[in-house]
Short mmCIF file of C-alpha atoms in Angstrom, two decimals:
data_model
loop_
_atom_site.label_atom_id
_atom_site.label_comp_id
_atom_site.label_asym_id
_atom_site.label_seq_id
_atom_site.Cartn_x
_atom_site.Cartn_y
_atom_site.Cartn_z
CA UNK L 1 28.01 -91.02 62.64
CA UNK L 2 27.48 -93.77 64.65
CA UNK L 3 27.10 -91.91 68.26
CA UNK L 4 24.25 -90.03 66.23
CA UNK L 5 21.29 -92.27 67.04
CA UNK L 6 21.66 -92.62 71.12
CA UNK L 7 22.82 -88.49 71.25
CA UNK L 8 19.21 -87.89 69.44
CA UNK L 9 17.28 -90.40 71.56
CA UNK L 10 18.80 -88.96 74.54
CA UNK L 11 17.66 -85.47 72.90
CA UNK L 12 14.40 -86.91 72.81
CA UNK L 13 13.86 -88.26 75.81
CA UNK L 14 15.31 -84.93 77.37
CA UNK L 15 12.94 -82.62 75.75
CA UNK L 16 9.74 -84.99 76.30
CA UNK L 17 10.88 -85.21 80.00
CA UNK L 18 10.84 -81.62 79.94
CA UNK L 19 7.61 -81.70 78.56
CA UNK L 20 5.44 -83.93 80.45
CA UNK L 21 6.65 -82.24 83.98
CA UNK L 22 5.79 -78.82 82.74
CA UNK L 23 2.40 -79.14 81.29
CA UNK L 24 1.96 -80.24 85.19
CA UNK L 25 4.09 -77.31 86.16
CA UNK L 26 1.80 -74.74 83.90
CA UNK L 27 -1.20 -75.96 85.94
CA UNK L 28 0.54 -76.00 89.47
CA UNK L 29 2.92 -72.71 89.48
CA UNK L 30 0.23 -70.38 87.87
CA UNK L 31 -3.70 -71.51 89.00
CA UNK L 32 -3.44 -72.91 92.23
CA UNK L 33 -3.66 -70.21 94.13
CA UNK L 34 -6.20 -69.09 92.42
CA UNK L 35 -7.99 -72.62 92.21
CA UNK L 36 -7.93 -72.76 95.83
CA UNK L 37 -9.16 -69.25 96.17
CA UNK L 38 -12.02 -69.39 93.61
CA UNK L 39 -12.97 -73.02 93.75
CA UNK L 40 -12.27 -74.18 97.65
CA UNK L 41 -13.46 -70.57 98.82
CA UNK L 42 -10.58 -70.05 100.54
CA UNK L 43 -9.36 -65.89 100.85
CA UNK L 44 -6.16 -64.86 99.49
CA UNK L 45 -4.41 -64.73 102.59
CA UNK L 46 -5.30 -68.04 103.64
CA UNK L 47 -4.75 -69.36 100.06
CA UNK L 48 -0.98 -67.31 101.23
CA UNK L 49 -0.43 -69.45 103.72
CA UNK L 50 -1.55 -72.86 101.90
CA UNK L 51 0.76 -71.81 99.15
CA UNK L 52 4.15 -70.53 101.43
CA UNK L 53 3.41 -73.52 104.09
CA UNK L 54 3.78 -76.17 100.85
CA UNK L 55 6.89 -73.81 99.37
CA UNK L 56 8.31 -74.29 102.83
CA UNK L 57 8.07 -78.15 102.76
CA UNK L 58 9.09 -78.08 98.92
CA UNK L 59 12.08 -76.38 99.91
CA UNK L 60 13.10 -79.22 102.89
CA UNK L 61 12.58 -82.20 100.61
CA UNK L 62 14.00 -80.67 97.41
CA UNK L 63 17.44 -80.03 99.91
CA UNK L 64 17.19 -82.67 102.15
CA UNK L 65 15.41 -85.67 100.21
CA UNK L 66 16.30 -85.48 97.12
CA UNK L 67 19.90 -85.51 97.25
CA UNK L 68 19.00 -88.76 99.82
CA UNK L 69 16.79 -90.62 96.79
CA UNK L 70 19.71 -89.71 94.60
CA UNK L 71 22.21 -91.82 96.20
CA UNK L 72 19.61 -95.10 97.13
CA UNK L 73 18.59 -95.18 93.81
CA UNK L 74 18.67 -93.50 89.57
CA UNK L 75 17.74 -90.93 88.37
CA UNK L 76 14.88 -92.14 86.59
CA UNK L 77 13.08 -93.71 89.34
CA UNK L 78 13.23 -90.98 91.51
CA UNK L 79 11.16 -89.50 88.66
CA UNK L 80 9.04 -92.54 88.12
CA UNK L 81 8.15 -92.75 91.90
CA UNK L 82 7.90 -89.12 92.69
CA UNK L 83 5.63 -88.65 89.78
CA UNK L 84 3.27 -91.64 90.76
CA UNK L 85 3.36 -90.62 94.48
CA UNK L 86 2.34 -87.27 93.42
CA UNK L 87 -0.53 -88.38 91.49
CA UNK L 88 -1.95 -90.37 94.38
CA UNK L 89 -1.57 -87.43 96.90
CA UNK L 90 -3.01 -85.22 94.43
CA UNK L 91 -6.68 -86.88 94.22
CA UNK L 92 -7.01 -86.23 98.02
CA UNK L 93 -7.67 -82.74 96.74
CA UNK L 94 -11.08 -83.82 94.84
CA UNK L 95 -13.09 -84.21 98.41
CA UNK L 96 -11.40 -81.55 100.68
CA UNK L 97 -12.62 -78.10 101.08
CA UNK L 98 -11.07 -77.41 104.73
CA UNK L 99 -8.40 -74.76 105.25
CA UNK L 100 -6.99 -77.42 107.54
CA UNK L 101 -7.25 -80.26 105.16
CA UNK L 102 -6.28 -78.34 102.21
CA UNK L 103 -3.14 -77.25 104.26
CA UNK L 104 -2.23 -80.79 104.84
CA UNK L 105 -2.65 -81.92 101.60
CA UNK L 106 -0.55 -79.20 100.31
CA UNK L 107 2.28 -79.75 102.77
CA UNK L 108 2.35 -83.38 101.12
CA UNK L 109 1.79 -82.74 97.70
CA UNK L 110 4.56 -79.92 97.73
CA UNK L 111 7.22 -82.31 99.71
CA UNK L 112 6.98 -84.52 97.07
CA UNK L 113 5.54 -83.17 93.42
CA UNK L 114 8.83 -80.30 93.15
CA UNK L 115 11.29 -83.01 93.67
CA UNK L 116 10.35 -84.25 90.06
CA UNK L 117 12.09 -80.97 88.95
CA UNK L 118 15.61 -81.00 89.99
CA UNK L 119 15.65 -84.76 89.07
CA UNK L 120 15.05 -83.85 85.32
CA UNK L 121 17.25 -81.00 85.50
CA UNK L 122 19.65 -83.28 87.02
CA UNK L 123 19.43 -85.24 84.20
CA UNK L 124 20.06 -82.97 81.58
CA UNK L 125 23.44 -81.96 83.54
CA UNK L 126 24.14 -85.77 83.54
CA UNK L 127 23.42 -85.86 79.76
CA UNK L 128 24.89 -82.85 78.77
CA UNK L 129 28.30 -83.93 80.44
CA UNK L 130 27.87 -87.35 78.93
CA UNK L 131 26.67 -86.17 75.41
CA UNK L 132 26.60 -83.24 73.27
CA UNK L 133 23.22 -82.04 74.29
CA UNK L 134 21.87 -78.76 73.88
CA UNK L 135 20.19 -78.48 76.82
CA UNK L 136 18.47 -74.81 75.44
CA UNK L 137 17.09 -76.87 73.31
CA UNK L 138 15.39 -79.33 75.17
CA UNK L 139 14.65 -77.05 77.84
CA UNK L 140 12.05 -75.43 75.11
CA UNK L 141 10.26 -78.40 75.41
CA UNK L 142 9.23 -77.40 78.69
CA UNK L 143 8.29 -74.12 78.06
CA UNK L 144 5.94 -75.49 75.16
CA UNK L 145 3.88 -77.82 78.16
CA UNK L 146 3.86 -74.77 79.96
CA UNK L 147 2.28 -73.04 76.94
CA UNK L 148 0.17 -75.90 76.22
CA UNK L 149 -1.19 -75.98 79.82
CA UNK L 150 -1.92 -72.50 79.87
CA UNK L 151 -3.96 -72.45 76.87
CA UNK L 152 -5.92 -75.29 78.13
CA UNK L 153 -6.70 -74.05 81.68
CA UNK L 154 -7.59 -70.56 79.79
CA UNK L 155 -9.97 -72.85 77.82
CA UNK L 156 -11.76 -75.14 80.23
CA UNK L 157 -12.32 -72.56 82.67
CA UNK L 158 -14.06 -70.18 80.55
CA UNK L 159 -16.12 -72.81 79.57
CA UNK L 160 -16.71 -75.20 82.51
CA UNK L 161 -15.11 -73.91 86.09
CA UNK L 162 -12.39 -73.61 87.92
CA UNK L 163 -12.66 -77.57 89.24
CA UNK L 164 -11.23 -77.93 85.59
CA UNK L 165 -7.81 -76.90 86.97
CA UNK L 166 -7.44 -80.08 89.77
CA UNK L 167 -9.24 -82.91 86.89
CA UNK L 168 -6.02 -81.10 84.23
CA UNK L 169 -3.44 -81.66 86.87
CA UNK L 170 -4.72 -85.17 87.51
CA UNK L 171 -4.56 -85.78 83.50
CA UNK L 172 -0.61 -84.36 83.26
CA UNK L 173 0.63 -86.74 86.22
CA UNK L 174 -0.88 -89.03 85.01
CA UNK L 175 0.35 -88.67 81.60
CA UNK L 176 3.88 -88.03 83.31
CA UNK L 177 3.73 -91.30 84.93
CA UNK L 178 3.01 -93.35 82.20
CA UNK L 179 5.88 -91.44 79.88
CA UNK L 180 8.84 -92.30 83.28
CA UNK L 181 7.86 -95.48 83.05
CA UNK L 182 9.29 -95.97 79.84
CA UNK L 183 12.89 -96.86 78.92
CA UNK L 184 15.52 -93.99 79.17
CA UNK L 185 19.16 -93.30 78.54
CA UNK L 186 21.41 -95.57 80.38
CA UNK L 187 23.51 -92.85 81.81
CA UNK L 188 20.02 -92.29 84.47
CA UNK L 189 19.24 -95.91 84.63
CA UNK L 190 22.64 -97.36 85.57
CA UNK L 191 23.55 -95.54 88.15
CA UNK L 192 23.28 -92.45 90.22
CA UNK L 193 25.22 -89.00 89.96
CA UNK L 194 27.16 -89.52 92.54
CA UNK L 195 29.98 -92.28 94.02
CA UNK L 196 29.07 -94.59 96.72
CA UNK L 197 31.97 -92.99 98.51
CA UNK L 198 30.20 -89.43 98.31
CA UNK L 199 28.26 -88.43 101.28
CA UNK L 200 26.00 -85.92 101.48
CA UNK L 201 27.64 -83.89 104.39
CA UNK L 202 31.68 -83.83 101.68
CA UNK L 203 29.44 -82.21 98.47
CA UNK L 204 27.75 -79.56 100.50
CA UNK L 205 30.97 -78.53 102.25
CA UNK L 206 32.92 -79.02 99.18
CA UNK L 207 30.24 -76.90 97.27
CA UNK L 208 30.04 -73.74 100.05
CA UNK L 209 33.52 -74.17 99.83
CA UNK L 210 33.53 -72.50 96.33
CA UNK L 211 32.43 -68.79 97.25
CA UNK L 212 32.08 -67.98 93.69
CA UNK L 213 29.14 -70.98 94.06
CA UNK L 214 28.11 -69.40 97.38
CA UNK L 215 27.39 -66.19 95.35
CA UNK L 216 25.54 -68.06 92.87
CA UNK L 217 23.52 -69.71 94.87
CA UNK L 218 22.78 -66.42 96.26
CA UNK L 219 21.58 -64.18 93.03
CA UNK L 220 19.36 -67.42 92.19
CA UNK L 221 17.76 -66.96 95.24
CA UNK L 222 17.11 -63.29 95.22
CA UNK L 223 16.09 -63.54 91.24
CA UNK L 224 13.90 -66.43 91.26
CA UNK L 225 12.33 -65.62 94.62
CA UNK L 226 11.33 -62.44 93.10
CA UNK L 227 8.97 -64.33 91.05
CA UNK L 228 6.66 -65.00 94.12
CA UNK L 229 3.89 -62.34 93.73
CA UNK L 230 3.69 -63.06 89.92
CA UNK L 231 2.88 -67.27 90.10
CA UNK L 232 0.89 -66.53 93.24
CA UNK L 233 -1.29 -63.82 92.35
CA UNK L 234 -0.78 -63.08 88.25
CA UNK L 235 -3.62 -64.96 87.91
CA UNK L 236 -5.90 -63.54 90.53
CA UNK L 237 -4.73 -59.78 89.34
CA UNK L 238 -5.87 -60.68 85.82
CA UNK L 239 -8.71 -61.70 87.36
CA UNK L 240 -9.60 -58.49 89.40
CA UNK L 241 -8.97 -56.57 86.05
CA UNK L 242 -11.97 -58.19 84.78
CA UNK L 243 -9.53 -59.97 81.88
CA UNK L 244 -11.47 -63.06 81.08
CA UNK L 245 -10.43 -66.65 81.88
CA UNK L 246 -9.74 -67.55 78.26
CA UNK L 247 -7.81 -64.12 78.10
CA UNK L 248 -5.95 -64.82 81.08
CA UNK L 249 -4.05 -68.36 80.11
CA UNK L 250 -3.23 -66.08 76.64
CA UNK L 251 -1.89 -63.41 78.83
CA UNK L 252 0.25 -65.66 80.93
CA UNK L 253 1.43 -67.63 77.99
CA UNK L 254 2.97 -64.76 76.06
CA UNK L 255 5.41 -64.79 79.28
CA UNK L 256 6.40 -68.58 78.51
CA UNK L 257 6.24 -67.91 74.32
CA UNK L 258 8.97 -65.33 74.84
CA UNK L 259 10.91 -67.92 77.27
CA UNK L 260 10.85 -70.36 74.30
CA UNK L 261 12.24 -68.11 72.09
CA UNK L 262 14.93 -67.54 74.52
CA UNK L 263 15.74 -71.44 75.17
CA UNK L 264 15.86 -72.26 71.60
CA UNK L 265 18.67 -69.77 71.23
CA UNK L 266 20.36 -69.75 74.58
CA UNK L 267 23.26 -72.20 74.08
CA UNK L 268 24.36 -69.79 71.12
CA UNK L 269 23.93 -66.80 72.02
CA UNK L 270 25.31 -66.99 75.56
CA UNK L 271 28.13 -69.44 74.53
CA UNK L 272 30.60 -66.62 75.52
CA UNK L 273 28.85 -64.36 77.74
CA UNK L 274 29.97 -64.74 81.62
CA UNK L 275 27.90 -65.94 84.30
CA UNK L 276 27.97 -62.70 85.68
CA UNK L 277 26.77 -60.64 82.76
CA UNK L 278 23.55 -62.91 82.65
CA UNK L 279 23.17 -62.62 86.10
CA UNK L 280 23.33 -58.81 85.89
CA UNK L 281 21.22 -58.53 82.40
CA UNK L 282 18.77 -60.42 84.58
CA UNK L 283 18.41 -58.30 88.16
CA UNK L 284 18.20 -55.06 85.34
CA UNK L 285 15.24 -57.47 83.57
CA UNK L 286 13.55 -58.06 86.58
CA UNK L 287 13.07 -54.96 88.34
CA UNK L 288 11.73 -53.38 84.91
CA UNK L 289 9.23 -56.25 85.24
CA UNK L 290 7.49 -55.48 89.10
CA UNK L 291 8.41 -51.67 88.84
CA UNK L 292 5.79 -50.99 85.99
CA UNK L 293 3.16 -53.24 86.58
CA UNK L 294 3.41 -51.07 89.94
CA UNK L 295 3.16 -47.68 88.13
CA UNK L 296 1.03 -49.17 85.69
CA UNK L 297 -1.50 -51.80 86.83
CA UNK L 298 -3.46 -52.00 83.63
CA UNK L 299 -3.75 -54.96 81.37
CA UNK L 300 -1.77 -53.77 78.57
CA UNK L 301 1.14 -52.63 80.64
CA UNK L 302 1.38 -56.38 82.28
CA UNK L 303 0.79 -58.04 78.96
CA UNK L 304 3.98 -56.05 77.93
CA UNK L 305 5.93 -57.15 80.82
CA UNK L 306 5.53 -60.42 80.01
CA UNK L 307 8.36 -60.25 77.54
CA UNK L 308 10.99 -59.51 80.15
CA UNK L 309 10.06 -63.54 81.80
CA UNK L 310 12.25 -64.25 79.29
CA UNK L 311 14.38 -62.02 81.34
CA UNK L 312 14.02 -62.15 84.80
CA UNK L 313 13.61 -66.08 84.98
CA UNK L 314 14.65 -67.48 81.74
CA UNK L 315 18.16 -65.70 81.83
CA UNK L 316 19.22 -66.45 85.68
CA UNK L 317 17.78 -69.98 85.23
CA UNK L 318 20.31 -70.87 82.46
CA UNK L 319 23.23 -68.77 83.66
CA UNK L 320 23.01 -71.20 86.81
CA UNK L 321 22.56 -74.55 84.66
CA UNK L 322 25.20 -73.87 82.77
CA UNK L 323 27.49 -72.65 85.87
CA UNK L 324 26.73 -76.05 87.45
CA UNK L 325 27.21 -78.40 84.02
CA UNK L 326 30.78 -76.46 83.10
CA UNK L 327 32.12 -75.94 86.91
CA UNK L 328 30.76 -78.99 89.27
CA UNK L 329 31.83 -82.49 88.91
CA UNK L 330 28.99 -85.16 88.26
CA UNK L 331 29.05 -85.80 91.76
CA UNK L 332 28.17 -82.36 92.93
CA UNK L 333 25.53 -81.85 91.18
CA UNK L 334 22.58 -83.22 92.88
CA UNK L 335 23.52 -81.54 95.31
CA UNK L 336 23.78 -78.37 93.91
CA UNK L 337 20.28 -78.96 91.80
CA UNK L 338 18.82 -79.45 95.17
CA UNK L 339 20.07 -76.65 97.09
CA UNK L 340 18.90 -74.40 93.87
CA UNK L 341 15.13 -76.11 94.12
CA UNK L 342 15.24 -75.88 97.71
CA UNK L 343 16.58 -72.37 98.19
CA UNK L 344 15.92 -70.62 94.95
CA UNK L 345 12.75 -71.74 93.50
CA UNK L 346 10.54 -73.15 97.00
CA UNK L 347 11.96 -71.33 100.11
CA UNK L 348 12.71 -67.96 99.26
CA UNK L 349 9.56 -68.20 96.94
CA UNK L 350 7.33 -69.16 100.16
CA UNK L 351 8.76 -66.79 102.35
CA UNK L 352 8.28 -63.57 99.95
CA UNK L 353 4.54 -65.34 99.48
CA UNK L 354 3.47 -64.42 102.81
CA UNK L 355 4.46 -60.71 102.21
CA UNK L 356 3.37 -60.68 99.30
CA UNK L 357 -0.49 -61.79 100.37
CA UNK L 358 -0.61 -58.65 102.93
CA UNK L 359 0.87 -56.63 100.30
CA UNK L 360 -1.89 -57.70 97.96
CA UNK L 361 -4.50 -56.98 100.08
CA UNK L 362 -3.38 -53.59 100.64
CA UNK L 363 -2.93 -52.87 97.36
CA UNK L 364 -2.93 -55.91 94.53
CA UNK L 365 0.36 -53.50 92.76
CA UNK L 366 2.16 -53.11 96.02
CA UNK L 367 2.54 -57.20 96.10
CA UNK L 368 4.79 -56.81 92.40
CA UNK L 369 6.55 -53.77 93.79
CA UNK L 370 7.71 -55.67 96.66
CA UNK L 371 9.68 -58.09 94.66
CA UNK L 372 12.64 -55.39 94.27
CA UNK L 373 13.30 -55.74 97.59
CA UNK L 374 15.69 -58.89 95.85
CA UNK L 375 16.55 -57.24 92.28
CA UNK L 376 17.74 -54.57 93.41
CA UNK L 377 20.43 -56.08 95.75
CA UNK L 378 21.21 -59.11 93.26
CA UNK L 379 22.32 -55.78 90.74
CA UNK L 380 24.62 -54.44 93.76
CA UNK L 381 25.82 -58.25 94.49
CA UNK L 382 26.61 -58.42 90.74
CA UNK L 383 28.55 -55.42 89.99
CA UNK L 384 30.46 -55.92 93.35
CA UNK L 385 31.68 -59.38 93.23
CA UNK L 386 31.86 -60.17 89.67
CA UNK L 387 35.85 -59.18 89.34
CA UNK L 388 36.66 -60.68 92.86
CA UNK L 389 35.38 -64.36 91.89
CA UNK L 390 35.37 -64.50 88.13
CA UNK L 391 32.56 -66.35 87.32
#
């Protein structure tokens, strides 16, 4: 009874953590695209490019600096620092209406905002192999700022504009930096998740080492990355359908409701299952998802899709966190939460943005139908190497 007081702190602190970044995230991964294309005047290409070029610098400093910050200094002031840093960079936005400005900002904001991401999750491996957390649990937490943001966003642009979007942002980091500032477990303010004899160059050869990793690393890719037509343009396709702004944050928030659910209950009812089976359940998910909102681009149809989120990113998402937390040592595993926010959710993200755009303008459905390009082979990559590497 006595370990019960610091395991539900640490609880605590995990799911606010989770929280505070993702009530940022809700207003970042879903609206700016749409912010910059609405209120900036910028076209969807060029709105494509902003968006892939800051994916594209998200994915260098999530592989590259991250893992670097992680070994000068904890866990929790990576998150402190990154958070304030992104706050600062983020009310350059309030004057600029440039495609060149806008693009530089972007760059800047997106080399350093993400890199809040994999710290948290970094911590929650860290606690979770320190403690007996349920990291479904406090993962939730996240999905409910998502929620929250959505439902505000919905809100103040139906009533005000779409400037609302930047002054919400502005309010979350902020809110985000106060809450890091705070005390929090001492396994993330004593030291970082890794030895001073680790380098950098030993984890990532020791991790590509593991091909059953290498395959992970690989169906993350293709399954996240497929999500790059849906945070980039959901919003503006809602939009086009002449679905109100209130309407829209509702729409997009059934998507996060249903990854709730799925959070709450994760660490039970995939206790057992192999990482391959989730893997597999989500590529099937997934390519559902983008193949009827292309035979069916009506608002019903994609408010019915959003159940599969759950899906398609909830299910891949926590079949690689819980690879990581039962197969890597602690000292892998910023490592390995980089290379996943570099690789899996920033660079193969921006690179299927910029098809995406000219599919879009083609034909808005086209964009979604695109995505199987990666579900599709992440099935086949499944079902072929699942017996050869166990995992």
């Amino acid at each position: 009874m006595e370990c019960e007081g610091p395991l539900l702190n640490n609880q605590r602190w995990l799911s606010t953590s989770f929280l505070v970044f993702f009530f940022t995230w809700g207003v970042f991964l879903p609206y700016w695209t749409g912010w910059l294309t609405i209120e900036k005047g910028l076209s969807v290409t060029a709105a494509s490019i902003v968006m892939g070029a800051g994916m594209v610098a998200r994915s260098f400093s999530t592989f590259l600096v991250f893992p670097y910050l992680t070994r000068k200094m904890s866990l929790i002031r990576v998150m402190k620092w990154m958070t304030i840093a992104s706050l600062l960079l983020a009310l350059l936005y309030i004057p600029s209406s440039s495609f060149t400005v806008l693009l530089v900002i972007t760059i800047l904001f997106s080399a350093v905002y993400p890199i809040i991401l994999p710290a948290v999750e970094s911590g929650a491996s860290v606690l979770m192999q320190t403690g007996h957390i349920h990291y479904g649990k406090s993962r939730s937490f996240g999905s409910i700022g998502y929620t929250v943001a959505l439902l505000l966003i919905g809100a103040a642009t139906a009533i005000w504009s779409e400037q609302s979007i930047l002054y919400m942002m502005l309010i979350g980091l902020g809110a985000a930096s106060l809450f890091f500032m705070r005390s929090a477990p001492t396994a993330l303010r004593t030291a970082p998740v890794r030895t001073e004899t680790d380098t950098k160059s030993t984890d990532f050869k020791a991790l590509f080492s593991s091909k059953g990793f290498v395959v992970i690393l690989i169906l993350t890719i293709l399954l996240q990355g497929a999500h790059a037509s849906y945070y980039n343009f959901g919003f503006i396709f809602l939009d086009e359908l002449g679905v109100n702004g209130l309407y829209i944050g509702i729409i997009l928030n059934i998507a996060v409701l249903f990854e709730i659910l799925f959070f709450t209950r994760a660490d039970r009812l995939f206790a057992n299952m192999k990482t391959s089976t989730m893997f597999l359940i989500a590529g099937i998910g997934s390519t559902l998802r983008w193949l009827l909102i292309y035979l069916f681009p009506f608002t019903s149809v994609f408010i019915g899709t959003q159940v599969l989120h759950a899906v398609s990113f909830g299910v891949a998402h926590f079949a690689f966190i819980k690879y990581i937390s039962k197969s890597l040592p602690g000292s892998q595993i910023a490592a390995a939460q980089g290379m996943y926010a570099a690789f899996a959710m920033s660079l193969s993200t921006a690179i299927l943005t910029f098809p995406g755009g000219y599919l879009y303008d083609i034909s808005p459905r086209l964009a979604f139908l695109g995505m199987t390009i990666c579900t599709i082979p992440a099935i086949v990559i499944v079902l072929t190497t699942r017996k050869k590497y166990a995992y």
